[in-house]
PDB file of C-alpha atoms in Angstrom:
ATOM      1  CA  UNK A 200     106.424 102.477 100.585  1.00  0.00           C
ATOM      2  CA  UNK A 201     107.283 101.758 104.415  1.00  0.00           C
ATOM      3  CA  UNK A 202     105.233  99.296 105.749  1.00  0.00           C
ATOM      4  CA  UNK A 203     105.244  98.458 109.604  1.00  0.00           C
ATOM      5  CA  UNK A 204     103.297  95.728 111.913  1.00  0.00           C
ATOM      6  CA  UNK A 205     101.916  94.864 114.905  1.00  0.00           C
ATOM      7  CA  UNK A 206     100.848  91.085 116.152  1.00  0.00           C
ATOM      8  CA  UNK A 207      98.242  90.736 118.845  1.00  0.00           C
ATOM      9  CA  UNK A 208      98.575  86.852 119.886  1.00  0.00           C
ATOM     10  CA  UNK A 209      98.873  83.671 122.782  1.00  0.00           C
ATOM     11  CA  UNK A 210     100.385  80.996 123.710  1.00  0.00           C
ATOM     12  CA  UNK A 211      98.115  78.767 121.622  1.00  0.00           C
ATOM     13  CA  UNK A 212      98.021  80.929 118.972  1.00  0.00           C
ATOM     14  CA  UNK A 213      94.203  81.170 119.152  1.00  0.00           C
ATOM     15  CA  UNK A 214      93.852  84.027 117.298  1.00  0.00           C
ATOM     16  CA  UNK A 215      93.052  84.431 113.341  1.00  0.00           C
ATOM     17  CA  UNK A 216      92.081  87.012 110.691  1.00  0.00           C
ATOM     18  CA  UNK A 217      88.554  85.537 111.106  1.00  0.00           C
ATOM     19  CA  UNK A 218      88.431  85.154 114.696  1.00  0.00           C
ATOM     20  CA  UNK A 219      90.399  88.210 115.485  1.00  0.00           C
ATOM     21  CA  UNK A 220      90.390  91.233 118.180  1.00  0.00           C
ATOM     22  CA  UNK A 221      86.524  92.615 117.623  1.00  0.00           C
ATOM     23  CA  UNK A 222      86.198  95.386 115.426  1.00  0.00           C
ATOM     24  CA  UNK A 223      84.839  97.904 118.208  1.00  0.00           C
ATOM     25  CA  UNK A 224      88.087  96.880 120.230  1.00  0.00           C
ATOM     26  CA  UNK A 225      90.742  97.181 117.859  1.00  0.00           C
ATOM     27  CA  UNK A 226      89.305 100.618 115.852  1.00  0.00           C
ATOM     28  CA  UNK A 227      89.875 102.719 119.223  1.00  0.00           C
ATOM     29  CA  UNK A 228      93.071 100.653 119.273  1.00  0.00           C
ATOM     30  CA  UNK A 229      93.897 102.656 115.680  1.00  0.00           C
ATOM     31  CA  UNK A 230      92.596 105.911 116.751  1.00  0.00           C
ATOM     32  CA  UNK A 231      95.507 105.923 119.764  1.00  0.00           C
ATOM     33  CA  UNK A 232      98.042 104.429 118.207  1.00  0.00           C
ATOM     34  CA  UNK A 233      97.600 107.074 115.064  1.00  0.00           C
ATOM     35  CA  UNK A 234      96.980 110.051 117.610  1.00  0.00           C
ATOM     36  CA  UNK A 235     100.444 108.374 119.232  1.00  0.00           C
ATOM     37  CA  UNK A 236     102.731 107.767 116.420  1.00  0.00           C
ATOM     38  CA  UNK A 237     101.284 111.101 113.985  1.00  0.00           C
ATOM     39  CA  UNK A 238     103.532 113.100 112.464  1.00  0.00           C
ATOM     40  CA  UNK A 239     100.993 116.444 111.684  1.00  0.00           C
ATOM     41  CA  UNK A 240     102.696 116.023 107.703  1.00  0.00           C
ATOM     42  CA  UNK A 241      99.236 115.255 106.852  1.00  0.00           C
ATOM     43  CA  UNK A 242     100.674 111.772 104.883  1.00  0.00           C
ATOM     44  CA  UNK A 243      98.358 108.747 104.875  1.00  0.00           C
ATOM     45  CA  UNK A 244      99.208 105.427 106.757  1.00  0.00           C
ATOM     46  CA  UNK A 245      96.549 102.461 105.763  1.00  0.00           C
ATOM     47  CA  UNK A 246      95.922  99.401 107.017  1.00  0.00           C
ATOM     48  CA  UNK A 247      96.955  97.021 104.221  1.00  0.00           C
ATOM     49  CA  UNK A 248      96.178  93.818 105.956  1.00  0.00           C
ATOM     50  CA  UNK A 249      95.609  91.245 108.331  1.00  0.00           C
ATOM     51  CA  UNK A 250      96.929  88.090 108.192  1.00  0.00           C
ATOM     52  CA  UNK A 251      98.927  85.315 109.816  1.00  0.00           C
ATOM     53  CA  UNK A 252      98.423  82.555 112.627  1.00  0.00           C
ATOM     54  CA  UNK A 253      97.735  85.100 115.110  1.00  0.00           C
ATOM     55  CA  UNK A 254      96.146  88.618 114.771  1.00  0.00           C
ATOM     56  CA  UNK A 255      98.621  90.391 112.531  1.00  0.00           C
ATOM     57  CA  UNK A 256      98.410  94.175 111.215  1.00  0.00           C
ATOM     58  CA  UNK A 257     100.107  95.609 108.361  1.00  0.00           C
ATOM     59  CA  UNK A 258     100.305  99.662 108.491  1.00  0.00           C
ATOM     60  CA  UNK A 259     101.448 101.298 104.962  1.00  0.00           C
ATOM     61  CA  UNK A 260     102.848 104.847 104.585  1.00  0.00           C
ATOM     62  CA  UNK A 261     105.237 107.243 102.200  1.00  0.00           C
ATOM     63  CA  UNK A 262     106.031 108.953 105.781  1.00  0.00           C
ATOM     64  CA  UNK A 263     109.382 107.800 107.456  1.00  0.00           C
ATOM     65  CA  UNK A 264     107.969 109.908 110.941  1.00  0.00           C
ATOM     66  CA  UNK A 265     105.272 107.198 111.141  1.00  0.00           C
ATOM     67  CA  UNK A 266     107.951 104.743 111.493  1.00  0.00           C
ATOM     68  CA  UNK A 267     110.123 106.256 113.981  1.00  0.00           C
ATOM     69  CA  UNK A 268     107.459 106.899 116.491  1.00  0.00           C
ATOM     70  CA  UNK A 269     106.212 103.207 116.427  1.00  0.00           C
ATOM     71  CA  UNK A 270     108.954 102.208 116.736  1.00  0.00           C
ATOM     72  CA  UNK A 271     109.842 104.565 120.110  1.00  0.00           C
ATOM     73  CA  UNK A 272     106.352 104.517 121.368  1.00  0.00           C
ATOM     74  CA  UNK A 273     106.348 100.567 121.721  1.00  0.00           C
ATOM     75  CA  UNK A 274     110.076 100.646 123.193  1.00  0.00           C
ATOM     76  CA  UNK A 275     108.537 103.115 125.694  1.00  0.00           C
ATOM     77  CA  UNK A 276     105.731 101.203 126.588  1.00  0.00           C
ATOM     78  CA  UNK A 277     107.533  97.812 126.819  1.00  0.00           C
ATOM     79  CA  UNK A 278     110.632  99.714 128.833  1.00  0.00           C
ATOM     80  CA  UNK A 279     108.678 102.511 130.668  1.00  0.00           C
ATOM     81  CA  UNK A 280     106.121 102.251 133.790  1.00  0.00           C
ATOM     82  CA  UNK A 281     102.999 104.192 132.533  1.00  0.00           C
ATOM     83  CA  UNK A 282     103.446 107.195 134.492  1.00  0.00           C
ATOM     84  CA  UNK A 283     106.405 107.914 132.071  1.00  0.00           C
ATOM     85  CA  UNK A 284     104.242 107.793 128.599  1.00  0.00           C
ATOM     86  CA  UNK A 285     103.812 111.099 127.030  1.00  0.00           C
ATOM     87  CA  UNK A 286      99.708 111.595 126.797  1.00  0.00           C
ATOM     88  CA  UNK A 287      99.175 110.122 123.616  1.00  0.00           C
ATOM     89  CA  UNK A 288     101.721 107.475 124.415  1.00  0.00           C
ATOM     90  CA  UNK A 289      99.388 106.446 127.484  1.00  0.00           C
ATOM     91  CA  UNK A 290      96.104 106.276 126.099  1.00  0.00           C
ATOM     92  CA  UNK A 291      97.012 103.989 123.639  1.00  0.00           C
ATOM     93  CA  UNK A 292      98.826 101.814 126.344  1.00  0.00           C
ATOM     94  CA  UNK A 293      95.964 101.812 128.724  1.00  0.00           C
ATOM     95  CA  UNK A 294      93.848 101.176 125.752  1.00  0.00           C
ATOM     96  CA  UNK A 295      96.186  97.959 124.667  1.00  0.00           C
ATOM     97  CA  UNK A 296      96.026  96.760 127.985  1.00  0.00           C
ATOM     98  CA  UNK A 297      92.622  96.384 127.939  1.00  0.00           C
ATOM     99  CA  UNK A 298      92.273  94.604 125.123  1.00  0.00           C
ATOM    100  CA  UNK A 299      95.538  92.423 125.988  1.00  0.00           C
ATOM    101  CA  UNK A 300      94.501  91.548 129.627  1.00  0.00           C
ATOM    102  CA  UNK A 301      96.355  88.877 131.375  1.00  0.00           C
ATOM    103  CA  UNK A 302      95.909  86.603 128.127  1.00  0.00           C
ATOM    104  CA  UNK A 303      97.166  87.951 124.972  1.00  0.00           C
ATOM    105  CA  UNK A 304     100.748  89.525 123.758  1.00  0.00           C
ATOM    106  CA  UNK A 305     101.815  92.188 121.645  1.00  0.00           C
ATOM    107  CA  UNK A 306     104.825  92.373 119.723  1.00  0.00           C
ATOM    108  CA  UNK A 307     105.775  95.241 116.537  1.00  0.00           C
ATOM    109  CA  UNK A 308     107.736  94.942 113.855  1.00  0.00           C
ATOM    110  CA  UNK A 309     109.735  97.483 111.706  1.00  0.00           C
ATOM    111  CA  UNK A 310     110.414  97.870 108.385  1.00  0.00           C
ATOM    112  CA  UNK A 311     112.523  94.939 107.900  1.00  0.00           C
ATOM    113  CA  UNK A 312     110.148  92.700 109.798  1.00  0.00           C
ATOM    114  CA  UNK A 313     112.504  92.715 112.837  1.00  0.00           C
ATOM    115  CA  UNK A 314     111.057  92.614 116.213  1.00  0.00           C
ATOM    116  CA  UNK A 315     110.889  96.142 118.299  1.00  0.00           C
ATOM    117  CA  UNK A 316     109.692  95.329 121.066  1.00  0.00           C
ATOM    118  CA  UNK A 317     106.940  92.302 123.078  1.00  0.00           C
ATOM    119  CA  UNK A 318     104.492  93.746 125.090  1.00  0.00           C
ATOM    120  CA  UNK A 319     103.000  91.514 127.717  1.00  0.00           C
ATOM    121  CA  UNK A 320     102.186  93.481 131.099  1.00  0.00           C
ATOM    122  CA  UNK A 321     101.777  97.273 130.954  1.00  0.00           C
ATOM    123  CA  UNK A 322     101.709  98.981 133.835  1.00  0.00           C
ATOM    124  CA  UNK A 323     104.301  99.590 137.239  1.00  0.00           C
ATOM    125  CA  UNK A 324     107.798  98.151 135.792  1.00  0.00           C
ATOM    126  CA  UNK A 325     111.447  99.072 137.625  1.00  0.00           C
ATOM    127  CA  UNK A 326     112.245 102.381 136.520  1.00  0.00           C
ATOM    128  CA  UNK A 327     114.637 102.028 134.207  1.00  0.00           C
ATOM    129  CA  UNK A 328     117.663 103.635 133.842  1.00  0.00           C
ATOM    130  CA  UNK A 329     118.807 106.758 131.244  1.00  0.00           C
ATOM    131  CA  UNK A 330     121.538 108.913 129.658  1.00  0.00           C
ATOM    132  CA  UNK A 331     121.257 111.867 128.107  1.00  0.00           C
ATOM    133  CA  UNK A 332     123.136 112.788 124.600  1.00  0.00           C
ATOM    134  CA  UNK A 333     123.040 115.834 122.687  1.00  0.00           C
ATOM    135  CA  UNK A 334     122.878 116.764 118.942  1.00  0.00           C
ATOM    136  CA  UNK A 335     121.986 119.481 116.471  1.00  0.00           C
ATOM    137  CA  UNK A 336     119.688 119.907 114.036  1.00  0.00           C
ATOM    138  CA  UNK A 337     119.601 122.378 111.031  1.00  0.00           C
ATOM    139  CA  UNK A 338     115.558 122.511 109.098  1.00  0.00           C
ATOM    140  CA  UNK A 339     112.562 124.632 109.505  1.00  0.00           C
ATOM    141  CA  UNK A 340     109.884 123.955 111.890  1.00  0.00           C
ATOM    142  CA  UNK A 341     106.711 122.061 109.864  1.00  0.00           C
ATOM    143  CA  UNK A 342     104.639 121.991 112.626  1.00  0.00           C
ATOM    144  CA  UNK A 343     104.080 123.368 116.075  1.00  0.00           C
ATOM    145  CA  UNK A 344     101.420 121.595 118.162  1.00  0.00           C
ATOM    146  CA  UNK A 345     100.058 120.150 121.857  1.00  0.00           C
ATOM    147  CA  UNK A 346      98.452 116.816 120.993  1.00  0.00           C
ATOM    148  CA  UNK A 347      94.279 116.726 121.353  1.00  0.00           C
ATOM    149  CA  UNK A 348      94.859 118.889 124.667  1.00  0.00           C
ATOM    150  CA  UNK A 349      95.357 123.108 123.656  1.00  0.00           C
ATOM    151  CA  UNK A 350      96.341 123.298 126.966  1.00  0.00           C
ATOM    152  CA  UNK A 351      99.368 120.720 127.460  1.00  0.00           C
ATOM    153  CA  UNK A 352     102.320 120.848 129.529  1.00  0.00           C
ATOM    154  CA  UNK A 353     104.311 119.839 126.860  1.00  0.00           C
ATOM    155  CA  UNK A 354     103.960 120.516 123.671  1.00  0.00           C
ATOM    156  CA  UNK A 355     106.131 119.489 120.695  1.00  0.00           C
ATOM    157  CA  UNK A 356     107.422 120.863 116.943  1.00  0.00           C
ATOM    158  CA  UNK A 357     108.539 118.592 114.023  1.00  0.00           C
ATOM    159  CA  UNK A 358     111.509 119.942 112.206  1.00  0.00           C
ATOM    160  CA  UNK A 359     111.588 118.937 108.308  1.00  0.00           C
ATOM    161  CA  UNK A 360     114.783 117.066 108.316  1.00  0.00           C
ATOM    162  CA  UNK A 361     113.864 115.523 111.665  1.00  0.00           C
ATOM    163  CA  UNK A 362     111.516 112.684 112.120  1.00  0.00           C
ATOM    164  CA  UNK A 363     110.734 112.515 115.724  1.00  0.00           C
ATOM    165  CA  UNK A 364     109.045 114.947 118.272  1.00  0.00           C
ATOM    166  CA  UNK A 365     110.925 117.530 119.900  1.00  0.00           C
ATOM    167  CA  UNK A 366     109.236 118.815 123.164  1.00  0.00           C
ATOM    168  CA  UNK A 367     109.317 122.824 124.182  1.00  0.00           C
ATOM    169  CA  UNK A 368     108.857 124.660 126.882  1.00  0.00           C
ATOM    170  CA  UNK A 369     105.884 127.538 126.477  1.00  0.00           C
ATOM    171  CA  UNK A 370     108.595 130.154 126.536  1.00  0.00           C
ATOM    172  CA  UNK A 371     109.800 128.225 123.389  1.00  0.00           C
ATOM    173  CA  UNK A 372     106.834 127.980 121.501  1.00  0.00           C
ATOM    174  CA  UNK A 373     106.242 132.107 121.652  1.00  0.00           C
ATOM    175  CA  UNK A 374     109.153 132.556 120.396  1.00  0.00           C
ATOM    176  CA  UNK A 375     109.292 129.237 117.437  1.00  0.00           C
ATOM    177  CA  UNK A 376     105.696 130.748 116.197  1.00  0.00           C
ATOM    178  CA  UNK A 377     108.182 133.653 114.673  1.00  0.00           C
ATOM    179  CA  UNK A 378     109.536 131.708 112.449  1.00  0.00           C
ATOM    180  CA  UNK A 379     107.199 128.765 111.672  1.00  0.00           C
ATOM    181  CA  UNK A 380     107.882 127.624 108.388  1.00  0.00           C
ATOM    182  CA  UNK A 381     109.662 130.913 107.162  1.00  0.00           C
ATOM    183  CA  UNK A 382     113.087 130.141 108.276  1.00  0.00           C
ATOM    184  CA  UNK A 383     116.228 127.909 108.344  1.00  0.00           C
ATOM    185  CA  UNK A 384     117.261 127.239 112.385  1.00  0.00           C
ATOM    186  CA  UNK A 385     120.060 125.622 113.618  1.00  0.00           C
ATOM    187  CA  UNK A 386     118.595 123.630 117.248  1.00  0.00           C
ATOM    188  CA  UNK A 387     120.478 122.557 119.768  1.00  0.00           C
ATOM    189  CA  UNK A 388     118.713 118.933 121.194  1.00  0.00           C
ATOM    190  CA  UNK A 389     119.105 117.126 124.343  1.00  0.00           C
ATOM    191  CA  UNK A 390     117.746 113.418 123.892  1.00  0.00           C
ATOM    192  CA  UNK A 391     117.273 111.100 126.996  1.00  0.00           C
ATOM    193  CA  UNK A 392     118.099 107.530 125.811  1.00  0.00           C
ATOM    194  CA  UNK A 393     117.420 104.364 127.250  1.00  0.00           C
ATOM    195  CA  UNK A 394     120.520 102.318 129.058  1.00  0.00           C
ATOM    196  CA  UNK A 395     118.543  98.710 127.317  1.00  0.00           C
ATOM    197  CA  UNK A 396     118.871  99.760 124.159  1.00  0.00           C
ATOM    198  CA  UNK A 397     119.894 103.174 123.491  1.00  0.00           C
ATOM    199  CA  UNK A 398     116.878 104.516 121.921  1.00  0.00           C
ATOM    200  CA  UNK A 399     115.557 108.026 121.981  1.00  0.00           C
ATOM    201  CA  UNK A 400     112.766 108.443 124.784  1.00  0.00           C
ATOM    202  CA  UNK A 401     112.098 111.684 124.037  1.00  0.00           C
ATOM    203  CA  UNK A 402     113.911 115.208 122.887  1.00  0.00           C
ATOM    204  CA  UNK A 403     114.212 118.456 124.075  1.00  0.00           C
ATOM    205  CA  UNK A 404     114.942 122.032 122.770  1.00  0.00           C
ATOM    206  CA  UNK A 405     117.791 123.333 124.394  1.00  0.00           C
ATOM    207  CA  UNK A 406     117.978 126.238 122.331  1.00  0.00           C
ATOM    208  CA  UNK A 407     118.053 127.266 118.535  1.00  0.00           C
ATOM    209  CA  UNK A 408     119.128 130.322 116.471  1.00  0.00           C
ATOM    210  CA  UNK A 409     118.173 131.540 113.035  1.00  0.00           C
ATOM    211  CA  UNK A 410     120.531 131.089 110.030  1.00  0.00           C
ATOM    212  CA  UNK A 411     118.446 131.821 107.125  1.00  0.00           C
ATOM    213  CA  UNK A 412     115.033 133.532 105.773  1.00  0.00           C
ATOM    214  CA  UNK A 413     112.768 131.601 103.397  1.00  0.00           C
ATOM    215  CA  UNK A 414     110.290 132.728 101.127  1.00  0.00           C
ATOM    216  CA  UNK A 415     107.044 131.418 102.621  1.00  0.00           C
ATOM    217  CA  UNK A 416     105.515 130.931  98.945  1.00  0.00           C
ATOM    218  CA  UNK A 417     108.510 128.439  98.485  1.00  0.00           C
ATOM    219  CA  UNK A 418     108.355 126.813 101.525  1.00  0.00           C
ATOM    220  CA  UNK A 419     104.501 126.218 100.969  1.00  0.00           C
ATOM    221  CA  UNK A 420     104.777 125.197  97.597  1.00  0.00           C
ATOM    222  CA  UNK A 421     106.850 122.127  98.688  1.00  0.00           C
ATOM    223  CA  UNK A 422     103.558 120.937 100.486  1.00  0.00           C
ATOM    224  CA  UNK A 423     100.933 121.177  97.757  1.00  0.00           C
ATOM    225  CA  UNK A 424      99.520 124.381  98.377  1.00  0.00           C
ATOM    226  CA  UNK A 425      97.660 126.195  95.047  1.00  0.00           C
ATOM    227  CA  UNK A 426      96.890 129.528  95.863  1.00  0.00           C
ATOM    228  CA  UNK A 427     100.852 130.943  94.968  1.00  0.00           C
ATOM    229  CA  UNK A 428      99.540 134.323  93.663  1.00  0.00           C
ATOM    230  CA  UNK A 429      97.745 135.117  96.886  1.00  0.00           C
ATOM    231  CA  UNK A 430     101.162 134.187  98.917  1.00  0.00           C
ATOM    232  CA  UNK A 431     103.568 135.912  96.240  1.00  0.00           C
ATOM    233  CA  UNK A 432     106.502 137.771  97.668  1.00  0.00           C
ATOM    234  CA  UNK A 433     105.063 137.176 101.859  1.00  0.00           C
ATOM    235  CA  UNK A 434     107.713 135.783 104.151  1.00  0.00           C
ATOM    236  CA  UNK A 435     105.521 135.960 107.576  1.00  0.00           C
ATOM    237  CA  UNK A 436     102.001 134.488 108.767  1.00  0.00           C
ATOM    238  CA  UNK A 437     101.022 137.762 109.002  1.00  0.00           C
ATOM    239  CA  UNK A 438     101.888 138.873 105.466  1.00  0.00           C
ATOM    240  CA  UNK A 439      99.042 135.921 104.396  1.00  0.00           C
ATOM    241  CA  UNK A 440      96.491 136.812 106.990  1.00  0.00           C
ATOM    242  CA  UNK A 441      96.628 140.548 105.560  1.00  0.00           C
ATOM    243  CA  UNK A 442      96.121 139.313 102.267  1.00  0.00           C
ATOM    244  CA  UNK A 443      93.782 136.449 102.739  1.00  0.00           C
ATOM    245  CA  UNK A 444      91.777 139.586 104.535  1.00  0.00           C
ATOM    246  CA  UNK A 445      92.155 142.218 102.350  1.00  0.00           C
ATOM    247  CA  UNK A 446      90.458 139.797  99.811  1.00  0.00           C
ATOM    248  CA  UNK A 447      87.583 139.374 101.478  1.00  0.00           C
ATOM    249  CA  UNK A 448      86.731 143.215 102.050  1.00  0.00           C
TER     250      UNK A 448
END
């Protein structure tokens, strides 16, 4: 089990588990930070406790992806002026700073219980500077989506043996919905980096090319799926839809 925190506190340490961020502050608090940090793997991350001197929260989770994006989206927000948040990253900023004000801190924690980052002011900060690396990437795409908003500028695909966001363009995604969860790709990244600390801002696709077919019964089965006879033997979306279909007539 991962398990991952975030402390909400002062300088007189004021704050308790019993006299704490109010309830209907810190649940739309959750809500972003989920939408923010959500990996579309469909795992569960709970909130095991809170506890401490100050307002402390535990988050629990099987999911590795959970962990990577806390930890970049509170880099980004302590490093980046707002403007530069992705969408979900910026709600859940604007929606800290309202509960911070000009009174409280935040600071997360990783796995190990190190510190990631101390959040004090959000808002206009020097642009910081970047550099850009590259990598590749072998897996099969495990989920293709935009955030809340169908209509995004961005949108993003998780890669099973990746466990961060990698944004495409709309040319991209036409052509990735081919081979969603059906085949093996070999992608080509370009990640822009921060100069403070080196971590990953965000990812592109550069470009990616297909080295090998699954079955789409296998794939599925990997995630818990129970209806194998319906999927036997299809390889493609559309081989499902006909069958799911012809069932019905």
């Amino acid at each position: 089990m991962i398990k991952f925190s975030i402390k909400i506190d002062d300088q007189g340490h004021s704050l308790s588990k019993e006299n704490g961020i109010a309830i209907n502050e810190i649940g739309p608090l959750l809500e972003n930070l989920f939408n923010a940090i959500d990996t579309g793997k469909g795992y569960k991350i709970t909130l095991g406790q809170i506890r401490g001197n100050c307002y402390a929260l535990d988050f629990y989770t099987e999911d590795e992806g959970y962990l990577t994006n806390f930890i970049t989206v509170h880099k980004n927000i302590e490093q980046l002026p707002i403007d530069e948040l992705q969408p979900e990253e910026r709600k859940y900023a604007t929606n800290l700073k309202l509960i911070l004000g000009e009174k409280y801190y935040l600071k997360a924690y990783d796995n190990e219980s190190v510190e990631i980052a101390a959040i004090a002011e959000i808002g206009t900060k020097e642009l910081p500077s970047f550099y850009y690396t590259t990598d590749t990437v072998y897996g099969i795409v495990s989920e293709l989506g935009s955030g809340t908003n169908l209509f995004a500028k961005k949108k993003h695909i998780y890669v099973d043996s990746v466990p961060y966001k990698i944004f495409i363009s709309k040319d991209q995604d036409l052509h990735l919905k081919l081979y969603y969860g059906t085949h093996k790709l070999r992608i080509e990244l370009k990640q822009r980096r921060s100069l403070i600390d080196g971590h990953i801002v965000n990812s592109e696709l550069e470009s990616f090319v297909v080295i090998e077919q699954g079955n789409l019964s296998d794939n599925l089965s990997k995630e818990g799926y129970v209806d194998f006879e319906l999927i036997k033997d299809t390889n493609t979306i559309e081989d499902i839809l006909n069958r799911i279909y012809a069932v019905r007539q």
